[in-house]
XYZ file of C-alpha atoms in Angstrom:
782
model
C 199.055 -34.285 -71.938
C 200.722 -34.502 -68.856
C 197.347 -34.191 -66.422
C 195.034 -35.941 -68.172
C 194.606 -40.047 -68.059
C 196.052 -42.577 -68.872
C 192.777 -43.762 -70.748
C 191.340 -46.565 -68.667
C 192.451 -45.227 -65.740
C 190.906 -43.577 -62.435
C 190.990 -39.893 -60.732
C 191.560 -39.673 -56.894
C 191.524 -36.226 -55.666
C 192.328 -37.229 -51.119
C 193.450 -35.452 -48.688
C 193.700 -36.777 -45.381
C 195.655 -35.636 -42.240
C 195.365 -38.121 -38.165
C 196.891 -37.845 -35.310
C 197.566 -41.587 -32.670
C 198.037 -40.763 -29.640
C 199.522 -43.427 -27.401
C 198.465 -44.204 -24.705
C 200.868 -44.534 -22.347
C 203.142 -42.229 -24.197
C 203.855 -39.075 -24.597
C 204.680 -39.323 -28.366
C 202.098 -38.649 -31.409
C 202.251 -41.212 -34.651
C 200.990 -37.843 -37.356
C 200.506 -39.493 -40.426
C 199.476 -36.588 -44.112
C 199.234 -37.266 -47.730
C 198.032 -34.945 -49.909
C 197.681 -35.189 -54.257
C 195.875 -36.385 -57.127
C 196.565 -40.168 -57.493
C 195.258 -40.973 -61.213
C 194.396 -45.687 -60.791
C 193.649 -48.281 -63.387
C 189.666 -48.008 -63.345
C 190.250 -52.690 -63.933
C 190.844 -51.700 -60.524
C 188.179 -52.788 -57.274
C 187.176 -51.335 -54.613
C 189.586 -53.902 -52.029
C 192.784 -53.309 -54.261
C 191.530 -49.313 -53.829
C 191.735 -49.120 -49.719
C 194.629 -51.224 -49.385
C 196.719 -48.690 -51.663
C 195.156 -45.161 -49.899
C 196.412 -47.680 -46.336
C 199.814 -47.443 -47.996
C 200.259 -44.131 -48.904
C 199.694 -43.376 -45.323
C 201.996 -45.390 -43.913
C 203.685 -44.792 -46.925
C 203.573 -40.713 -46.129
C 204.005 -40.759 -42.503
C 206.493 -38.741 -39.956
C 206.613 -38.271 -35.853
C 206.148 -35.353 -33.643
C 208.644 -34.605 -30.822
C 207.016 -35.416 -27.565
C 205.346 -32.716 -26.076
C 207.621 -31.412 -22.868
C 206.135 -30.092 -20.080
C 207.292 -28.774 -17.099
C 206.537 -31.186 -14.202
C 206.981 -34.062 -16.989
C 204.276 -35.326 -20.040
C 200.973 -35.802 -20.783
C 198.994 -38.728 -22.483
C 195.524 -38.225 -24.126
C 192.470 -41.047 -25.257
C 188.990 -40.253 -26.801
C 187.554 -41.365 -29.360
C 188.003 -39.554 -31.983
C 191.273 -37.579 -33.006
C 191.875 -34.922 -35.197
C 195.357 -32.242 -35.800
C 195.293 -29.507 -37.425
C 198.031 -26.782 -38.200
C 197.586 -23.347 -37.997
C 197.874 -22.666 -35.058
C 198.589 -26.382 -34.243
C 196.364 -28.361 -31.587
C 194.710 -30.968 -31.121
C 191.223 -31.652 -31.285
C 190.234 -34.901 -29.027
C 186.122 -35.843 -29.100
C 184.403 -37.841 -26.866
C 185.162 -39.419 -23.589
C 188.732 -37.403 -23.546
C 190.499 -38.274 -21.121
C 194.490 -36.687 -20.167
C 196.402 -38.079 -17.285
C 199.939 -36.934 -16.320
C 201.786 -39.980 -14.541
C 204.601 -38.658 -14.143
C 205.169 -37.440 -10.622
C 207.129 -40.677 -8.187
C 204.639 -41.892 -5.169
C 202.526 -39.959 -6.050
C 198.685 -40.936 -8.363
C 197.563 -39.432 -11.310
C 196.752 -35.988 -12.827
C 193.268 -36.596 -14.718
C 191.528 -34.354 -16.663
C 188.386 -35.590 -18.479
C 185.826 -34.390 -20.329
C 183.255 -34.558 -23.532
C 185.610 -32.472 -25.620
C 189.547 -31.350 -25.572
C 191.507 -28.797 -27.235
C 195.401 -28.892 -26.938
C 197.498 -25.851 -28.607
C 201.032 -27.395 -27.738
C 203.136 -24.682 -28.276
C 201.958 -22.974 -25.338
C 200.475 -26.026 -23.423
C 197.445 -25.074 -23.712
C 194.662 -26.976 -22.942
C 190.138 -25.679 -23.376
C 187.897 -28.240 -22.362
C 184.188 -28.393 -22.275
C 181.287 -30.809 -21.370
C 181.717 -32.353 -17.864
C 185.017 -31.102 -16.593
C 186.297 -33.288 -14.008
C 190.172 -32.199 -12.632
C 191.311 -34.958 -10.777
C 194.138 -34.954 -7.922
C 195.039 -36.410 -4.638
C 194.300 -33.250 -3.129
C 191.372 -31.941 -4.157
C 188.386 -32.447 -7.110
C 187.553 -29.580 -9.131
C 184.642 -29.224 -12.487
C 183.141 -26.860 -14.261
C 181.597 -26.464 -17.614
C 184.435 -24.465 -18.961
C 188.303 -24.500 -18.689
C 190.710 -22.500 -20.634
C 193.835 -23.526 -18.539
C 198.474 -23.647 -19.075
C 199.270 -26.463 -18.135
C 202.844 -25.344 -17.553
C 202.774 -22.511 -14.958
C 198.698 -24.971 -14.101
C 196.675 -21.675 -13.977
C 194.109 -21.110 -15.960
C 189.846 -19.988 -15.312
C 186.587 -22.138 -15.406
C 183.517 -21.397 -15.900
C 180.614 -22.674 -13.493
C 182.864 -24.587 -11.242
C 183.029 -26.065 -7.360
C 186.539 -26.763 -5.591
C 186.114 -29.865 -3.259
C 189.135 -31.218 -1.408
C 190.284 -34.628 -0.737
C 188.383 -36.037 2.810
C 186.456 -33.112 3.389
C 182.590 -33.238 2.399
C 183.153 -28.242 2.078
C 182.004 -27.742 -1.759
C 183.484 -24.520 -2.541
C 181.355 -22.530 -5.729
C 181.976 -19.811 -8.522
C 180.313 -18.009 -10.955
C 183.564 -17.518 -12.176
C 186.828 -19.759 -10.784
C 190.297 -18.821 -11.822
C 193.056 -20.988 -10.983
C 195.616 -18.860 -9.966
C 198.764 -21.404 -9.737
C 199.018 -25.289 -8.780
C 197.445 -25.108 -5.741
C 195.262 -21.903 -4.917
C 192.388 -20.549 -6.830
C 189.938 -17.262 -6.642
C 186.778 -17.083 -6.527
C 184.106 -14.722 -8.008
C 180.402 -14.336 -6.426
C 181.688 -17.693 -4.876
C 179.204 -19.936 -2.326
C 179.918 -23.062 0.066
C 178.498 -25.598 1.349
C 178.104 -29.497 2.383
C 174.508 -29.665 1.453
C 173.184 -30.675 -2.113
C 172.954 -28.592 -4.771
C 170.214 -28.813 -7.458
C 168.930 -26.421 -10.514
C 166.357 -23.785 -8.984
C 167.031 -24.426 -5.383
C 169.058 -22.997 -2.286
C 171.110 -25.723 -0.282
C 169.834 -25.729 3.023
C 172.763 -24.203 5.043
C 175.581 -22.149 2.868
C 178.276 -19.424 3.122
C 178.159 -16.820 0.462
C 181.065 -14.599 -0.063
C 182.201 -11.727 -3.099
C 185.203 -12.781 -3.544
C 187.595 -16.191 -1.918
C 190.629 -17.867 -1.873
C 191.756 -20.991 -0.933
C 194.823 -22.515 -0.701
C 193.929 -26.883 -0.212
C 195.592 -27.502 2.533
C 195.574 -24.530 3.881
C 192.886 -22.036 4.072
C 190.521 -19.763 2.220
C 190.376 -16.132 2.870
C 186.410 -15.237 2.331
C 185.414 -11.889 1.441
C 182.132 -10.324 2.366
C 179.891 -13.451 3.281
C 177.131 -14.267 5.600
C 176.106 -17.382 6.753
C 172.489 -18.842 4.511
C 169.561 -21.193 6.335
C 167.968 -21.744 2.719
C 168.478 -18.061 1.248
C 167.723 -16.668 4.801
C 171.323 -15.002 6.086
C 171.248 -14.392 9.767
C 174.964 -13.571 9.938
C 177.533 -11.228 7.771
C 181.540 -11.090 8.229
C 183.818 -8.340 6.564
C 185.854 -11.621 6.914
C 185.993 -15.002 7.388
C 188.297 -17.675 7.188
C 187.565 -21.262 6.770
C 190.275 -24.661 6.626
C 190.911 -25.963 3.393
C 193.375 -29.139 4.588
C 193.703 -32.634 3.506
C 196.617 -32.308 6.043
C 196.987 -30.777 9.529
C 197.528 -27.501 8.990
C 197.884 -24.748 11.343
C 194.279 -22.316 11.697
C 191.101 -21.145 13.195
C 188.473 -24.230 14.557
C 185.388 -23.243 13.237
C 183.462 -21.563 16.950
C 181.403 -21.931 19.908
C 178.622 -19.861 20.410
C 176.700 -20.231 23.548
C 174.178 -18.266 25.511
C 172.598 -19.928 29.066
C 171.697 -17.193 31.708
C 174.445 -18.425 33.944
C 177.167 -17.469 31.940
C 175.373 -15.297 28.973
C 176.938 -14.525 25.855
C 179.423 -16.695 25.015
C 182.581 -16.930 22.343
C 185.694 -20.053 21.887
C 187.957 -19.376 19.532
C 190.354 -22.865 19.275
C 193.214 -22.069 16.917
C 194.523 -25.428 15.721
C 198.821 -25.080 15.864
C 199.912 -28.789 13.595
C 204.333 -28.764 15.719
C 204.984 -31.270 13.666
C 204.028 -34.382 11.709
C 203.351 -35.913 14.832
C 202.127 -33.122 17.624
C 199.722 -30.358 17.318
C 198.155 -27.720 20.066
C 195.560 -26.196 20.503
C 194.382 -22.906 22.121
C 191.203 -22.271 23.452
C 191.045 -18.116 23.902
C 187.148 -17.500 24.718
C 185.039 -14.946 26.974
C 181.504 -14.988 28.338
C 179.619 -12.157 29.588
C 178.302 -13.140 33.230
C 181.709 -14.899 33.654
C 184.950 -13.190 32.562
C 187.870 -14.621 30.393
C 187.944 -18.426 29.612
C 191.769 -19.906 28.366
C 193.060 -23.119 27.581
C 195.158 -25.421 25.681
C 195.817 -28.767 24.823
C 199.091 -30.570 23.377
C 199.237 -33.831 21.919
C 202.139 -35.731 20.681
C 202.302 -40.024 19.429
C 205.107 -41.586 18.488
C 203.350 -44.683 17.735
C 200.652 -46.422 18.617
C 201.723 -47.354 21.972
C 203.213 -44.484 23.536
C 201.069 -40.476 23.453
C 199.919 -38.122 25.468
C 197.741 -35.075 25.590
C 198.107 -32.774 28.728
C 195.768 -29.459 28.754
C 194.736 -27.291 31.353
C 191.397 -24.738 31.490
C 191.721 -21.306 33.716
C 188.975 -19.150 34.190
C 188.857 -15.562 36.420
C 186.223 -15.639 37.665
C 184.222 -12.685 37.470
C 181.564 -14.221 40.138
C 181.282 -16.552 43.129
C 178.254 -17.625 45.264
C 177.485 -15.157 47.301
C 174.172 -16.778 48.894
C 173.503 -19.166 51.940
C 174.768 -23.171 51.644
C 171.910 -24.368 49.545
C 170.006 -21.418 48.957
C 169.156 -20.642 44.608
C 173.454 -19.163 44.497
C 174.870 -22.458 45.824
C 174.960 -24.182 41.899
C 174.530 -27.439 42.424
C 173.183 -27.435 45.710
C 175.083 -29.645 47.771
C 175.913 -27.792 51.124
C 179.678 -26.332 49.312
C 179.471 -22.032 48.368
C 182.121 -21.285 45.480
C 183.982 -18.434 47.329
C 187.882 -18.854 44.513
C 187.698 -16.410 40.936
C 190.759 -18.648 40.469
C 189.679 -21.936 38.138
C 191.044 -24.564 36.743
C 190.828 -28.415 35.397
C 194.184 -29.473 34.929
C 194.451 -32.941 32.600
C 196.119 -34.713 30.906
C 196.994 -38.885 29.805
C 199.937 -40.871 28.990
C 201.048 -44.087 27.164
C 204.580 -44.610 26.637
C 206.417 -48.661 25.985
C 210.018 -48.905 26.085
C 211.334 -51.464 23.869
C 208.012 -53.911 24.447
C 208.801 -55.336 27.843
C 208.534 -52.000 30.323
C 205.131 -48.931 30.376
C 204.389 -46.621 32.329
C 200.688 -44.671 32.709
C 200.630 -41.121 33.295
C 196.969 -39.712 33.704
C 197.116 -36.100 35.253
C 193.743 -34.747 36.563
C 193.224 -31.769 39.081
C 190.670 -29.160 39.194
C 190.258 -25.622 41.396
C 186.718 -26.311 43.012
C 184.150 -28.974 43.233
C 180.720 -27.068 40.546
C 183.816 -26.818 37.588
C 183.773 -29.864 35.517
C 180.341 -29.605 35.711
C 179.648 -25.915 35.195
C 181.726 -26.111 31.979
C 180.736 -30.055 31.258
C 179.943 -29.213 27.021
C 182.111 -26.771 26.125
C 184.010 -27.232 23.293
C 186.726 -28.197 26.031
C 184.843 -29.842 28.868
C 185.084 -32.204 30.893
C 183.135 -34.430 28.324
C 184.702 -33.826 24.764
C 187.698 -34.439 26.928
C 187.113 -38.166 28.351
C 185.961 -38.655 25.392
C 188.898 -39.011 23.069
C 190.180 -40.523 26.457
C 188.670 -42.999 26.247
C 189.589 -43.016 22.361
C 192.557 -43.317 22.283
C 194.323 -44.742 26.007
C 191.488 -46.677 26.386
C 190.600 -45.274 29.917
C 188.154 -42.328 31.131
C 188.556 -40.282 34.381
C 187.577 -40.404 36.733
C 183.378 -39.664 37.284
C 182.512 -35.536 37.766
C 180.596 -35.480 39.953
C 183.177 -36.854 42.325
C 185.550 -34.005 44.688
C 188.709 -35.797 45.159
C 190.856 -36.595 41.824
C 192.901 -38.825 41.237
C 196.516 -37.879 39.820
C 198.197 -41.779 39.406
C 201.859 -42.881 37.637
C 202.252 -46.169 36.414
C 205.695 -48.011 36.227
C 205.174 -51.791 35.214
C 208.262 -54.456 33.324
C 206.921 -57.595 32.237
C 209.389 -61.231 31.544
C 209.067 -64.509 30.798
C 209.276 -65.053 34.499
C 208.283 -62.228 36.515
C 206.708 -59.025 36.817
C 206.934 -55.946 38.236
C 205.726 -51.686 38.517
C 205.313 -48.754 40.760
C 202.863 -46.055 40.813
C 202.358 -43.265 42.469
C 198.931 -41.685 43.867
C 198.240 -37.836 44.438
C 194.608 -37.500 45.492
C 193.332 -33.319 45.362
C 190.648 -32.469 47.216
C 188.306 -29.588 45.721
C 186.251 -29.490 48.505
C 190.406 -28.060 50.649
C 187.820 -24.750 52.174
C 185.357 -27.333 52.921
C 186.780 -29.940 53.915
C 191.199 -29.205 55.768
C 191.402 -32.869 56.184
C 194.967 -34.266 53.783
C 193.746 -36.869 52.236
C 195.924 -39.704 51.579
C 197.918 -40.605 49.505
C 200.064 -43.404 47.425
C 203.830 -42.603 47.647
C 205.112 -45.369 45.748
C 203.386 -48.479 46.001
C 205.426 -50.688 44.960
C 204.526 -54.934 43.723
C 206.620 -57.834 42.264
C 205.074 -61.487 40.963
C 207.282 -64.209 39.521
C 206.963 -67.979 38.755
C 209.898 -69.616 38.733
C 210.559 -73.410 38.194
C 212.236 -75.536 40.056
C 214.131 -78.040 38.626
C 213.857 -81.505 37.434
C 210.178 -81.229 40.059
C 207.309 -80.760 39.114
C 207.015 -77.758 41.498
C 206.884 -73.880 40.302
C 208.409 -71.388 43.066
C 206.349 -68.201 43.578
C 206.656 -64.835 44.557
C 203.971 -62.377 45.079
C 204.958 -59.247 47.465
C 203.829 -55.697 47.716
C 205.914 -52.110 49.333
C 203.759 -49.213 50.068
C 203.602 -45.666 52.094
C 200.677 -44.387 52.669
C 201.081 -40.599 53.409
C 199.884 -37.302 53.505
C 200.031 -33.962 55.144
C 198.837 -34.239 58.115
C 197.521 -37.031 60.673
C 199.881 -40.869 60.317
C 200.549 -42.642 56.973
C 202.851 -45.989 57.000
C 204.813 -48.522 55.148
C 203.625 -51.195 54.756
C 205.526 -54.318 52.954
C 203.667 -57.894 52.493
C 205.034 -60.538 50.989
C 204.107 -64.080 49.359
C 205.477 -66.947 49.025
C 204.443 -70.322 47.791
C 204.174 -73.473 45.898
C 202.516 -74.154 43.272
C 202.129 -78.033 42.204
C 200.005 -78.733 38.558
C 198.255 -82.458 39.364
C 196.546 -84.056 36.142
C 193.765 -86.348 37.013
C 192.563 -87.535 33.068
C 192.652 -86.239 29.731
C 189.664 -84.108 30.607
C 190.604 -83.048 34.289
C 192.869 -80.378 35.340
C 194.036 -79.629 38.881
C 196.961 -76.715 40.522
C 197.716 -77.121 44.469
C 199.440 -73.957 45.180
C 200.525 -73.234 49.348
C 202.983 -69.933 51.264
C 203.438 -67.875 53.486
C 202.637 -64.539 54.324
C 203.834 -61.853 56.402
C 203.254 -58.453 56.191
C 205.404 -55.551 58.506
C 204.607 -52.418 59.458
C 206.273 -49.255 60.353
C 203.749 -46.540 62.050
C 204.487 -42.485 60.467
C 203.415 -39.523 62.567
C 203.496 -36.326 59.895
C 202.711 -32.739 60.998
C 200.044 -31.616 63.653
C 198.491 -34.560 64.514
C 195.341 -32.551 66.736
C 194.404 -34.781 69.400
C 194.400 -38.464 68.020
C 197.657 -40.714 69.238
C 198.408 -43.781 67.914
C 198.613 -46.092 71.018
C 199.524 -49.055 69.819
C 203.466 -50.220 68.888
C 204.782 -48.215 65.303
C 206.977 -51.822 64.160
C 205.187 -54.122 63.446
C 203.483 -56.811 62.013
C 201.753 -60.095 60.998
C 201.323 -63.558 59.346
C 199.187 -66.092 58.136
C 198.610 -69.336 55.449
C 197.126 -69.269 52.312
C 195.957 -73.043 50.016
C 194.378 -73.091 47.354
C 193.150 -75.913 45.087
C 191.734 -75.639 41.008
C 190.254 -78.270 39.707
C 188.528 -78.324 36.248
C 186.788 -80.581 33.542
C 186.205 -79.297 29.828
C 183.323 -81.794 28.535
C 181.760 -80.731 24.840
C 179.030 -81.726 22.889
C 177.576 -80.904 19.282
C 173.960 -80.542 18.283
C 172.572 -80.248 14.663
C 169.239 -78.919 14.758
C 166.976 -79.841 11.402
C 165.287 -76.261 11.440
C 165.762 -73.219 9.129
C 169.417 -72.149 8.096
C 170.879 -73.732 11.547
C 173.361 -75.879 11.205
C 175.163 -76.732 14.247
C 174.529 -76.321 18.754
C 177.754 -76.775 20.455
C 177.310 -76.574 24.145
C 180.710 -77.053 26.363
C 180.143 -77.635 30.173
C 182.958 -76.645 32.353
C 182.213 -77.255 35.622
C 184.922 -75.397 38.012
C 185.551 -76.987 41.823
C 188.347 -74.453 44.682
C 188.561 -74.517 47.250
C 189.958 -71.445 49.472
C 192.036 -71.259 52.659
C 193.680 -68.280 54.518
C 194.778 -68.186 58.488
C 196.327 -64.748 60.331
C 196.509 -63.820 63.104
C 194.718 -61.219 65.325
C 194.379 -57.545 63.540
C 192.915 -55.769 65.767
C 197.034 -53.846 66.217
C 197.790 -52.731 63.488
C 196.087 -49.574 60.834
C 193.565 -49.513 58.869
C 193.347 -47.888 55.613
C 193.145 -50.117 52.826
C 190.715 -54.238 52.451
C 195.125 -55.550 53.094
C 195.166 -54.410 56.378
C 192.131 -56.798 57.009
C 192.176 -59.722 55.854
C 189.106 -61.908 55.919
C 190.145 -64.891 57.809
C 188.948 -67.647 54.684
C 187.507 -71.712 54.982
C 185.628 -71.623 51.544
C 184.727 -74.857 49.486
C 183.322 -72.930 45.888
C 181.342 -75.072 43.138
C 181.264 -73.114 39.739
C 178.416 -75.081 36.401
C 179.136 -73.190 33.266
C 177.584 -73.987 30.053
C 178.678 -72.169 26.434
C 176.419 -72.481 24.011
C 177.661 -71.259 20.550
C 175.411 -71.544 16.857
C 176.255 -71.905 13.294
C 174.767 -71.973 10.410
C 173.962 -70.167 6.808
C 172.183 -66.681 6.055
C 170.073 -65.443 3.741
C 173.484 -64.486 1.434
C 174.151 -68.383 1.313
C 176.918 -67.753 3.498
C 178.320 -69.597 6.784
C 178.007 -68.044 10.095
C 178.933 -68.585 13.879
C 178.412 -66.245 16.798
C 178.184 -66.284 20.604
C 174.950 -67.700 21.846
C 175.196 -67.081 25.598
C 176.231 -68.949 28.746
C 175.027 -70.042 32.058
C 176.702 -70.146 35.158
C 175.977 -71.200 38.632
C 177.903 -71.502 42.139
C 178.289 -71.309 46.167
C 180.020 -71.086 48.291
C 180.691 -72.738 51.596
C 182.296 -71.584 54.436
C 184.225 -74.400 56.486
C 185.008 -72.175 59.065
C 181.421 -70.886 59.571
C 179.680 -74.782 59.580
C 181.981 -75.848 62.488
C 181.826 -72.431 64.044
C 180.192 -72.811 67.735
C 176.633 -71.666 68.687
C 176.329 -68.964 70.821
C 172.281 -69.592 71.732
C 169.530 -70.765 69.792
C 169.285 -67.591 68.221
C 172.099 -67.747 66.446
C 171.951 -69.298 64.037
C 174.618 -70.479 61.170
C 175.428 -70.097 58.219
C 177.395 -72.309 56.013
C 176.245 -72.096 52.237
C 176.227 -68.562 50.584
C 173.943 -67.139 47.987
C 173.732 -69.104 45.385
C 174.380 -67.275 41.714
C 173.293 -67.566 38.616
C 175.094 -65.103 35.381
C 173.106 -65.706 32.099
C 174.059 -63.803 29.484
C 172.493 -64.733 26.409
C 172.638 -63.078 22.181
C 169.051 -64.076 20.784
C 169.255 -62.258 17.352
C 172.692 -60.765 16.672
C 171.939 -57.560 17.405
C 169.834 -58.248 20.486
C 171.963 -59.576 24.710
C 170.957 -60.536 27.259
C 172.717 -59.968 30.906
C 170.775 -61.814 34.217
C 172.993 -61.149 37.634
C 171.355 -62.925 40.534
C 172.275 -63.856 44.292
C 168.994 -66.565 46.163
C 169.486 -66.357 49.421
C 168.756 -69.605 50.536
C 168.110 -69.409 53.525
C 164.400 -68.181 53.461
C 165.670 -64.048 52.777
C 164.857 -64.704 49.539
C 166.729 -62.838 46.167
C 169.656 -60.344 47.977
C 170.320 -58.338 44.290
C 169.808 -58.567 40.331
C 170.931 -57.062 37.585
C 168.713 -57.125 33.892
C 170.513 -55.756 31.688
C 169.654 -55.317 27.717
C 170.682 -53.569 24.132
C 169.615 -53.775 20.488
C 170.924 -51.286 18.111
C 169.634 -52.452 14.271
C 171.333 -50.755 11.109
C 168.611 -47.992 10.684
C 170.468 -46.874 14.020
C 167.836 -47.456 16.206
C 169.258 -48.107 19.727
C 167.522 -49.338 23.644
C 168.628 -50.173 26.540
C 167.855 -51.263 29.796
C 169.582 -51.650 32.748
C 167.635 -53.054 36.440
C 169.740 -52.690 39.349
C 168.391 -54.109 42.576
C 170.131 -54.396 46.254
C 167.546 -55.461 48.418
C 167.115 -52.460 51.521
C 170.153 -50.013 49.658
C 169.033 -50.163 45.638
C 166.660 -50.421 43.180
C 167.574 -48.070 40.044
C 166.254 -47.414 36.417
C 168.535 -47.931 33.995
C 166.621 -46.157 30.298
C 168.349 -44.983 26.761
C 166.564 -44.667 23.929
C 167.196 -43.527 20.405
C 164.830 -44.274 17.219
C 163.811 -42.641 13.611
C 160.529 -41.138 13.387
C 161.776 -40.227 10.565
C 163.939 -40.151 7.139
C 165.150 -37.160 9.198
C 163.879 -36.883 12.827
C 165.339 -38.741 15.114
C 163.856 -38.725 19.043
C 166.299 -40.091 22.220
C 165.399 -40.192 25.719
C 167.381 -41.603 28.597
C 166.834 -41.663 32.098
C 167.962 -42.601 35.159
C 166.606 -43.239 38.381
C 166.232 -44.539 41.918
C 162.625 -46.241 42.701
C 163.796 -46.715 46.820
C 164.251 -42.915 47.353
C 161.652 -42.225 44.429
C 164.128 -39.759 43.839
C 164.776 -38.676 39.557
C 169.104 -39.056 39.084
C 168.503 -37.480 36.100
C 166.375 -37.403 32.769
C 166.634 -36.330 28.762
C 164.367 -35.792 25.819
C 165.894 -35.093 22.729
C 164.588 -33.910 18.892
C 167.957 -34.454 16.188
C 166.448 -33.199 13.031
C 168.380 -34.476 10.312
C 167.863 -32.978 6.446
C 171.635 -34.216 5.107
C 174.247 -31.635 5.381
C 173.191 -29.888 9.621
C 172.048 -31.762 12.350
C 169.574 -29.349 14.659
C 169.080 -31.155 18.364
C 166.465 -29.848 21.236
C 166.507 -31.298 24.521
C 165.252 -31.421 27.587
C 167.498 -32.487 30.714
C 167.148 -32.515 34.699
C 169.085 -33.884 37.109
C 169.129 -33.282 41.443
C 171.284 -30.509 40.274
C 170.208 -28.766 37.754
C 166.787 -28.907 34.413
C 167.999 -26.926 31.476
C 166.738 -26.421 28.207
C 169.256 -26.407 24.920
C 169.197 -26.104 21.142
C 172.667 -26.390 19.245
C 172.787 -26.715 15.051
C 175.818 -28.396 12.958
C 176.825 -28.094 10.273
C 178.136 -30.732 8.111
C 181.806 -29.765 7.318
C 182.286 -26.994 9.818
C 180.774 -28.615 13.757
C 179.117 -26.829 15.559
C 177.396 -23.967 14.808
C 175.586 -22.752 17.408
C 174.440 -23.709 21.119
C 171.818 -22.031 23.027
C 171.476 -22.625 26.540
C 168.681 -21.980 29.509
C 169.328 -23.667 33.027
C 167.871 -22.979 36.606
C 164.875 -23.488 35.135
């Protein structure tokens, strides 16, 4: 009777169990009830449902937090069910597990279609589009079994990608052997897209690989493949798996040329500290011998950094033939006879307290051919010079110059005074053929100041320079050049400003004799001086007007007109008995008046998206000088014509489109000699990365040079490049190159043909995305 319900009651047999996970918490609410309940038959459905929900909450109890070794996890999904025997939780649909308990780092996230979590073992089994993300790597797999305590496990059909890298490591079976280590079986490494049923454009396949994130990847029995075709085998290979700087081998440079033979350079990067590093360049060329190099870099802050490096070659060859023969590398008449060859280079920038700065450029080379022969190598002139321009905003002198300058420059600046010191040492790469020692600047000291005079609208200016020219053998001198002046601003109205300055220029010389001067002698006084006077005046105005044309989306054209009138006067004594080593030693007598008409144009409007823009449209500048001294000069005869007016200078810059630049600069002689020179430049680029530029330089009787550079996409995967420099005056081609670049997406093949006055060369280069230059072949002296 006890098991029978009362008359008029309904029997319910209920068993329910659920687990509710709250996002952001590591605890779960465990709800469970089981039993047989009798309810009155007259109770409706809503009442029954309310009683069921009440029983759920009356029967609820909490499960303790799952304490992980490194912190707590949270789980969110569309559906969750908890089971006993064994204790596990099954989450289905958009499952996301997150690990937040590491300060100052992004959370570790595991996402999948389905996840089973075994709480006692801290074990996760994930299936369907499994993704594991953390700060250093991204892992994808079809299935994964991971122990959350020691972060080990196994993954099927998995791919591992390091943060900031394009290389992807995949394997049929991937074992996670630690927090940041993996072992791949039947592995594949590539930066190309992997499509089902198709091989990537390039890949490295290996029987086994061990990967340490932010370390190295060690491959066994690896082969570099193009599609399915193996082209290079290695029983052991090391690749970087870095997300931050770390020591290790960089991808080697492999080359083949008729002059150097087979070549291999294997750079090794050494991470000295977070702000310092070093790269070693051990290499060997079968026809030239061992080439070694080193680069050391350090960065303290944006304004304080240095880079120093050297390359050395114990060359097995020398130039044997007579000058200008095929054995003369550049056919410049100078044979290279030394075997110990080197290039020492470096730059330093350092700022002291924001008011003092030190800059050093170091450039010394053993012979005239070294920078040319190894110009395009992994640590050659071109690559090193580009790095210097990028990091120091300046580069080395052109490789063709035989006199290499090393410079130390120290400067200081204050509110009213600036100063600087410079040491300039010149190295002669043609010392064997030109024994005359170069002139050295040791040192040059400069000081400039502008000091307002109390209660007067006058400023006292002081410009001075001390210089010592030194050479090992011959004549040099000490020179002190000083120019004190007074500067007076002159108010000329609201739209015009003016300034006048006048000063004395005094120069002192001390002549020195160094070493053996041979038959040369100094016939003038060894202590001498020069006195001069300087006067300058300048008046400039500013007028501006806005035009609002009714044309398309153009809203405003602003024209700014700035006329300028200058006067310069310089008088000095006879200078014929003074040394003549630079422009300061021979001052030109000046009595000039110059006018300038400067016009600037600005565009404003709306672009196709409806947002406003403002850009420079261009400028037009006209100027000319009148030589008062020449106009007053006494004529020596009917054929002697005075020419006081300088050439008329016209300078036009135009930006007809935002990505199109045109520049025209010309000088016109007003006495019937026509155009004495002009420069025409243009540059165009677009969103397809097409580039076109042309520069033509004309100087009457001395230069007619055309330089053209172009690069365009012929196809989505194929681009062409062309560049040439030609002198029409001498009908001489300085340089010309034509190249094709094939870019399927994850590698580049560039084939180029180049010719200059020194060489004709064919070069092919393959670059792999994520690895760099993988192969290079060139054939020169064609």
